[in-house]
XYZ file of C-alpha atoms in Angstrom:
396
model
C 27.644 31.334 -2.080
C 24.086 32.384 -1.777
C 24.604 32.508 2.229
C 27.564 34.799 1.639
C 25.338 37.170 -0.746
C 22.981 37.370 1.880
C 25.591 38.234 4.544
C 27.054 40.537 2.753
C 24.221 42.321 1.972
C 23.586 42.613 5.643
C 21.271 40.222 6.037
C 20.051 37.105 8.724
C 18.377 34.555 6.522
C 17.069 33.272 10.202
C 15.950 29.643 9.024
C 18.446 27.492 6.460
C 17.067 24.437 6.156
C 16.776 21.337 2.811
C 13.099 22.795 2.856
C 14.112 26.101 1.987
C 17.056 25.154 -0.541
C 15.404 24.742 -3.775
C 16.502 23.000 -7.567
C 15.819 24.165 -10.620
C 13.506 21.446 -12.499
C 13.798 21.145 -16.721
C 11.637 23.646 -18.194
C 9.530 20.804 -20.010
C 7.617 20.711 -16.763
C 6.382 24.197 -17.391
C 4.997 23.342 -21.099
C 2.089 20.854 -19.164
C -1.313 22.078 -18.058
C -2.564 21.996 -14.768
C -4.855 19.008 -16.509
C -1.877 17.468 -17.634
C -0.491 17.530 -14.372
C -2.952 16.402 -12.898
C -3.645 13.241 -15.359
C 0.009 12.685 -14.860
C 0.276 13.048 -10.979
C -3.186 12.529 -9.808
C -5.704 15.036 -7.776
C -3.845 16.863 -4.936
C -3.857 15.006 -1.655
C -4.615 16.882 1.528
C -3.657 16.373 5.415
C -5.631 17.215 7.863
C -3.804 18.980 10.756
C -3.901 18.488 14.279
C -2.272 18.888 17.612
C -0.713 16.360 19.529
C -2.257 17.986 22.421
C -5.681 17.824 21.132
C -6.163 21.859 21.388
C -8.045 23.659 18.820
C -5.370 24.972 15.846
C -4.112 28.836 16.287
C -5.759 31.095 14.225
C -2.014 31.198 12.068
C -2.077 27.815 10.886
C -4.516 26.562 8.252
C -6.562 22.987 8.910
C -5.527 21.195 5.995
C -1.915 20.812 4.118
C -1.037 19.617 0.578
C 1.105 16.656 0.595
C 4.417 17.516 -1.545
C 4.821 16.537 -5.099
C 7.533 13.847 -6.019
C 8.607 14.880 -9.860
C 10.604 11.507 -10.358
C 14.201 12.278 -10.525
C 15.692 10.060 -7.896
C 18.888 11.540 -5.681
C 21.234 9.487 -7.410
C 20.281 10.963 -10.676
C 21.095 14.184 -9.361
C 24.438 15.404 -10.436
C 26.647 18.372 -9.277
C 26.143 19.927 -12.853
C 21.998 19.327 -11.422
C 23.081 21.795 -8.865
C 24.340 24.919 -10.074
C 20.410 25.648 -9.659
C 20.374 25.553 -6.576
C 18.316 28.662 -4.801
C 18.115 29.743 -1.558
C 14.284 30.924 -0.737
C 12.138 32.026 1.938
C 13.303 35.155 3.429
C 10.271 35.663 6.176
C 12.310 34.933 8.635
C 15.531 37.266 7.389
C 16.639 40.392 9.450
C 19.491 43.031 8.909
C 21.288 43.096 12.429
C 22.529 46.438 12.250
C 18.976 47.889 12.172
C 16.681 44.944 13.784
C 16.873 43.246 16.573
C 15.901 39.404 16.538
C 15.810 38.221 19.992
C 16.906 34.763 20.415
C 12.973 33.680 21.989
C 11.872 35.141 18.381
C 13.836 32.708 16.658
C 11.452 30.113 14.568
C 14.515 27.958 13.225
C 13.153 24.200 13.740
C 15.392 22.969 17.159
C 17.390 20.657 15.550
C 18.919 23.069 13.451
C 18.647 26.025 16.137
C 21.369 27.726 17.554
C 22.165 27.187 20.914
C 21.849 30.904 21.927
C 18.836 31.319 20.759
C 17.768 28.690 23.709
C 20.285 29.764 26.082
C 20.377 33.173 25.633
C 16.593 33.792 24.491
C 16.600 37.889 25.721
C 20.246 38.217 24.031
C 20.156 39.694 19.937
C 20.982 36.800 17.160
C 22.803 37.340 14.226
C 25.427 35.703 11.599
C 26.573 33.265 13.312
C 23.171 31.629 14.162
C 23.254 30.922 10.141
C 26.557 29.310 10.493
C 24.975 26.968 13.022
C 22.086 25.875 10.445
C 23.932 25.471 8.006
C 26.606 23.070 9.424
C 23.666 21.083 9.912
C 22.073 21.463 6.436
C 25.167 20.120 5.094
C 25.369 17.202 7.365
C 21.698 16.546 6.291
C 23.044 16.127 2.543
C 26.388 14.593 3.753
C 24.615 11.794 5.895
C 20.732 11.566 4.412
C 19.344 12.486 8.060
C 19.817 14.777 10.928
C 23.032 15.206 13.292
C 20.292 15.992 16.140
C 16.985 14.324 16.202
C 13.940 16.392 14.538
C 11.699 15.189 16.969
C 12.613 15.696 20.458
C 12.390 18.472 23.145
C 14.577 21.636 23.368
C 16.048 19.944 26.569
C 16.742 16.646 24.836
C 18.339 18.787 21.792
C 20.689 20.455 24.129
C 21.702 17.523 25.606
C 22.536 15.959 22.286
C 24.262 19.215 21.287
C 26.628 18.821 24.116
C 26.722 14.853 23.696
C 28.262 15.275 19.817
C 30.424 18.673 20.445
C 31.689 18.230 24.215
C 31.351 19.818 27.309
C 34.714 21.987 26.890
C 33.032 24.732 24.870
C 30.182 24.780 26.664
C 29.765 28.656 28.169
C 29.989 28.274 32.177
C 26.690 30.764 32.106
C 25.208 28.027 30.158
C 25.739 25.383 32.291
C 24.410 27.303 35.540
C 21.301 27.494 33.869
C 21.544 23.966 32.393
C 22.069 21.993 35.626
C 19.407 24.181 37.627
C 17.314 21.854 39.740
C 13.653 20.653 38.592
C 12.143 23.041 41.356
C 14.051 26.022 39.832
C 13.236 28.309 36.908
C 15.639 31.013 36.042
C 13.273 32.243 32.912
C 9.700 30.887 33.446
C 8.516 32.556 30.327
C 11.218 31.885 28.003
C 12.028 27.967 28.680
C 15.563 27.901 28.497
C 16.799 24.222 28.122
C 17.031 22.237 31.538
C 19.238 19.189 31.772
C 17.197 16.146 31.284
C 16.381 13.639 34.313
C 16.526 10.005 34.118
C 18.030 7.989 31.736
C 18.563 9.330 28.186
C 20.298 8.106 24.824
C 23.943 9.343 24.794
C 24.870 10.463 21.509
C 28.591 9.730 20.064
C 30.870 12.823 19.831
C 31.357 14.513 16.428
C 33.820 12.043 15.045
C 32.309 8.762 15.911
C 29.048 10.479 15.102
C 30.675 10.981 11.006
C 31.574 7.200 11.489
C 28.301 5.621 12.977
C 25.417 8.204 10.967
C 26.947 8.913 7.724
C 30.009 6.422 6.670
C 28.155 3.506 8.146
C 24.911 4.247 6.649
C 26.527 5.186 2.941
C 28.316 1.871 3.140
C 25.049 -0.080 3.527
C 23.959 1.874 0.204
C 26.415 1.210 -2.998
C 25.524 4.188 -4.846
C 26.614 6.385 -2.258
C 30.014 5.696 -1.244
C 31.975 6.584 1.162
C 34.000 9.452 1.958
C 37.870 9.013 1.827
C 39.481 9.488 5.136
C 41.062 12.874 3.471
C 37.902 14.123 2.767
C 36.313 12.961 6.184
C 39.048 14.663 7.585
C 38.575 17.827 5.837
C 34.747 18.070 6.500
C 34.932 17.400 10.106
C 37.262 20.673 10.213
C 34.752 22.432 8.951
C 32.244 20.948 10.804
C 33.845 21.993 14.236
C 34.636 25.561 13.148
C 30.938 25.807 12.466
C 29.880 23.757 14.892
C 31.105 25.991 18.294
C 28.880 27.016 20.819
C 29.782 30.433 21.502
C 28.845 32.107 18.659
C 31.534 34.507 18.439
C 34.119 31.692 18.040
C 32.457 30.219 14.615
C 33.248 30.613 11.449
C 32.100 33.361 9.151
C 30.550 32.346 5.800
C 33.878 33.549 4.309
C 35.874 31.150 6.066
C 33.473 28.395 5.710
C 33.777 29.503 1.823
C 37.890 29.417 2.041
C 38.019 26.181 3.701
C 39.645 23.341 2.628
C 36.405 20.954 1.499
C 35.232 23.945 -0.082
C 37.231 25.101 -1.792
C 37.438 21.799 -3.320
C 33.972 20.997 -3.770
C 33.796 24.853 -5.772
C 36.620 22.595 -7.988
C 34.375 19.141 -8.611
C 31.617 22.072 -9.921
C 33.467 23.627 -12.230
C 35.011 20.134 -13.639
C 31.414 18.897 -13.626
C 30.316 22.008 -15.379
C 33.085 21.422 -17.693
C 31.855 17.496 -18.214
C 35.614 16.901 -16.959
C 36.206 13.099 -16.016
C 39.234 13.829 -14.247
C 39.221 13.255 -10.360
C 39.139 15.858 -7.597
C 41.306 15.700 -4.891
C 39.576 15.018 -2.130
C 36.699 12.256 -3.799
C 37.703 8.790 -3.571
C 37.992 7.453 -6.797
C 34.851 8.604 -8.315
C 34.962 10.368 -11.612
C 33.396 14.363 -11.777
C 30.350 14.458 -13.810
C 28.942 11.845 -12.488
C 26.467 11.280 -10.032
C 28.489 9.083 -7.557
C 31.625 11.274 -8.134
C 30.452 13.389 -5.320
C 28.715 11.910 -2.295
C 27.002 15.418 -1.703
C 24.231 14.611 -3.855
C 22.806 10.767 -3.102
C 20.415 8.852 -2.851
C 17.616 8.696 -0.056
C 16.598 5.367 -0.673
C 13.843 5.536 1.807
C 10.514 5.506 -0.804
C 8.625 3.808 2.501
C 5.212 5.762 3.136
C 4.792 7.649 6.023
C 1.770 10.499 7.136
C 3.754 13.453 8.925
C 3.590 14.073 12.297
C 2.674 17.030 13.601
C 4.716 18.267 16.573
C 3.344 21.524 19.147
C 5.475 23.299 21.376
C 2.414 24.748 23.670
C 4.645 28.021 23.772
C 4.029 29.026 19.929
C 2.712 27.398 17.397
C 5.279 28.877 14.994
C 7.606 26.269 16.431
C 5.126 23.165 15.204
C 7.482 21.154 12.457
C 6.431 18.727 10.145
C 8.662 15.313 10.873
C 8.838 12.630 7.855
C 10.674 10.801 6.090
C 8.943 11.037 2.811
C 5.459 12.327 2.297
C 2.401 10.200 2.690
C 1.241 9.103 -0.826
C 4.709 9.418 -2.475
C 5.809 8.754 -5.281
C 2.329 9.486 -6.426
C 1.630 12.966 -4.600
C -0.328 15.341 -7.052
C 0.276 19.229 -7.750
C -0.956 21.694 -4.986
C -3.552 23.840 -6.703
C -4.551 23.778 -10.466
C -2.638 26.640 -12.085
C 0.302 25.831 -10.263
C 3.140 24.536 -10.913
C 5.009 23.739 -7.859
C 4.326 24.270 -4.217
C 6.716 23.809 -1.459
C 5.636 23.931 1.717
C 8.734 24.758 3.200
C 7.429 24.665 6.906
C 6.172 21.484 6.233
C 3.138 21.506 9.030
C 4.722 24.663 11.072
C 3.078 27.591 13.094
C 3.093 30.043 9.660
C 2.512 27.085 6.997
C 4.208 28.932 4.907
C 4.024 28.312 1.579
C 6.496 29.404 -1.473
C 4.462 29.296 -4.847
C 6.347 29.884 -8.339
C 4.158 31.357 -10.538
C 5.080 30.285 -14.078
C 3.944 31.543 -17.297
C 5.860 31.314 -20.961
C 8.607 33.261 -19.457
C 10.034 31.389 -17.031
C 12.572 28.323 -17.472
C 11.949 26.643 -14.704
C 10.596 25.760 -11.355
C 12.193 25.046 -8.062
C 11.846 21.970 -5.947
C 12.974 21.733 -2.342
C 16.123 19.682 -1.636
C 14.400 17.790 1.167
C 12.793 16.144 -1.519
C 15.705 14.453 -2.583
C 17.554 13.305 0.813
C 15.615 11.198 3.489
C 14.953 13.252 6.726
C 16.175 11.866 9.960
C 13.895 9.886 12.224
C 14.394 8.714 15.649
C 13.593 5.296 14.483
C 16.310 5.670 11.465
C 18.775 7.014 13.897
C 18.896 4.349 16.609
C 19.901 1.832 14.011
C 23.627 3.108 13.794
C 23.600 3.977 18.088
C 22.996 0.700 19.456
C 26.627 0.199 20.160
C 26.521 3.650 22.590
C 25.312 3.180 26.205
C 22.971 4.903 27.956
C 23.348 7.046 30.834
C 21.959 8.569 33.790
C 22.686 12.410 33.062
C-alpha cells in the first residue's frame, strides 16, 4: 500500500529495498536513556571503511560506520499483526516523472535489485515500473530469507543471472545487440552497459525451479518456516512474472500487483490477524492466522553467525558501494549509534551516500522504526550455492 501512495502521488521512490522498509518497535524502548541503552546494549561499535581497490574514500562517504543494533525480537516472533507498522522510508532517491527526469546511469538502486533498463538503457528516463522491479525482489527477499540475484557480483554477472531465472524470450532484441557485443567493442564507454560474461559462469535455475531450489528447499530445512502450499506457490510465482518482465512497459502497475491474487489474500490473513481470528486463509497451508508461522512472509533468519561487512566499489561511483552481510559483525550484541538516539538505520549499509535515517524521539512519539533487513538473513554467494549444486555450469 505504501508503494501505491507513493505512485499515486506521482512519485519514484527510486530504491525499495528490506533496508529501507522499517517496523515499528514497542514504545517501552523509548522510556530508556541513552545510559540505559547503553548498559543494556553495550558502547556503539564502529567499522572502519575501505575500498576493495585500496583507493583513498570519496569525499561522500564517511571513514567509519556504526554497526546496526539487534533489539532481540527474533523473525519468528514477528507476527503479521507485528506488521501493520510497517513504513516505507528514505525518499533521497524519489523523483516525480512528470517533472524530473532520472536517467537510468543516475539510478543508485543496489544491482541486484536494479532494473534492467537502468543498465541497458542508462541515457533512457526511469520511472514506475523500475519500482515494480525492486520490489518483486524485496518480496522474494522476505519470501525466501536471501536474494533471487546475488548481492555481490558485477552488473554483467547480474544480467546474466537476470536472463538465467526469467528467459531469453523477453529479452528486448536491442538488448541483446548490446549484450553479445564482442570484448574489443564498446557501444557506451562511459556508461558500462552490461556485456555478456566470458568463460565459464554459474547458470542460475529459471524462475520456477529457482522458488523450488532457494526458497521451498531452504524453508523445509527450517521447521518454523514452512512451506508454501503449491496453491500459494502458484499464486506468487504469477505475480512474480508480471513483475518480473524485462520491458518495463509490460509489468505490472502497483495496482495490479495490489489486485492480484496472493494479495489480495495476504490483505485477508491481516485483517484476520488484526482481528486475532484463528481461522485459516485460503491460500496458507494449514497454519492458523495470528500466529507467527500462519504466514511464511514473516520468518525466521536463523543465520545469528558473525560476519564484518564487506565493502564492495564500483570504480564508476561510489554511490553504487553496498554493504554485503549476512548479519552485522558483533550481533546480537551491537550497541545504539550515538547517545541521544534511539535508533539508527543505516539504510545504505556501507554505500556511496552512507545515508543514514535517525528517529528522533522525545515523550511524544510511540515508537521507533527498525529496518526489516534486520529480521531476514541477506543472501550470500556462499548461502546461495548450497541449493545450486544440482545446476551445471556453462560456457556462455
Amino acid at each position: 500500500m505504501a508503494v501505491a501512495i507513493v505512485h499515486s502521488c506521482g512519485f519514484v521512490h527510486g530504491d525499495i529495498h528490506l533496508g529501507n522498509i522499517l517496523v515499528n518497535l514497542p514504545s517501552t524502548f523509548n522510556k530508556l536513556s541513552a545510559d540505559q541503552l547503553r548498559e543494556r546494549f553495550g558502547e556503539p561499535e564502529m567499522i572502519a571503511i575501505s575500498r576493495v581497490d585500496r583507493n583513498p574514500l570519496p569525499p561522500n562517504v564517511p571513514s567509519h560506520a556504526v554497526a546496526s543494533l539487534y533489539l532481540g525480537k527474533k523473525a519468528q516472533e514477528f507476527t503479521l499483526t507485528d506488521a501493520q507498522g510497517l513504513i516505507l522510508s528514505d525518499f533521497g532517491e524519489a523523483f516525480a516523472p512528470a517533472t524530473e527526469q532520472r536517467l537510468g546511469k543516475h539510478c543508485n538502486t543496489p544491482l541486484a535489485r536494479r532494473a534492467p533498463e537502468a543498465l541497458f538503457e542508462p541515457n533512457a528516463p526511469l520511472s514506475f515500473p523500475s519500482d515494480i522491479w525492486s520490489l518483486a525482489i524485496a518480496i522474494w527477499d522476505i519470501l525466501g530469507m536471501k536474494s533471487i540475484f546475488s548481492e555481490s557480483e558485477t552488473r554483467d554477472e547480474i544480467a546474466a543471472q537476470q536472463i538465467d531465472v526469467l528467459g531469453p524470450e523477453g529479452f528486448p532484441a536491442t538488448w541483446r545487440k548490446i549484450w553479445e557485443r564482442l570484448s574489443t567493442e564498446e557501444t557506451n564507454p562511459d556508461q558500462g552497459t552490461p556485456r555478456q560474461p566470458t568463460g565459464h559462469r554459474e547458470v542460475w535455475p529459471p524462475l520456477e525451479d529457482a522458488f523450488t531450489e532457494f526458497v521451498q528447499k531452504y524453508r523445509r530445512r527450517r521447521e518454523a518456516a514452512g512451506t508454501f502450499s503449491e496453491e500459494e506457490t502458484r499464486a506468487i510465482l504469477d505475480m512474480m512474472r508480471g513483475m518480473l518482465k524485462f520491458r518495463p512497459e509490460e509489468r505490472l502497475t502497483i495496482d495490479e500487483v495490489l489486485g492480484s491474487e496472493w494479495s489480495v489474500q495476504l490483505e485477508q490473513l491481516r485483517g484476520f490477524a488484526a482481528a486475532g481470528a484463528g481461522a485459516k486463509g485460503n491460500l496458507v497451508d494449514g497454519e492458523k492466522a495470528g500466529k507467527a508461522r500462519e504466514w511464511a512472509l514473516f520468518t525466521p533468519a536463523l543465520n545469528p553467525r558473525r560476519r564484518r561487512p564487506e565493502v564492495l566499489t564500483d570504480v564508476r561511483g561510489a554511490r553504487q558501494q553496498r554493504q554485503q552481510s549476512s548479519m552485522p559483525r558483533g550481533w546480537p550484541h551491537n550497541p545504539p549509534a550515538q547517545p541521544g538516539r534511539r535508533s539508527q538505520v543505516l539504510s545504505k549499509g556501507l554505500a556511496g551516500r552512507s545515508r543514514r535515517m535517525w528517529e528522533e524521539v522525545d515523550g511524544s512519539s510511540s515508537s521507533m522504526p527498525l529496518p526489516m533487513s534486520r529480521f531476514f538473513r541477506r543472501a550470500s554467494r556462499s548461502g546461495r550455492r548450497r541449493g545450486t549444486n544440482r545446476f551445471k555450469t556453462a560456457k556462455s
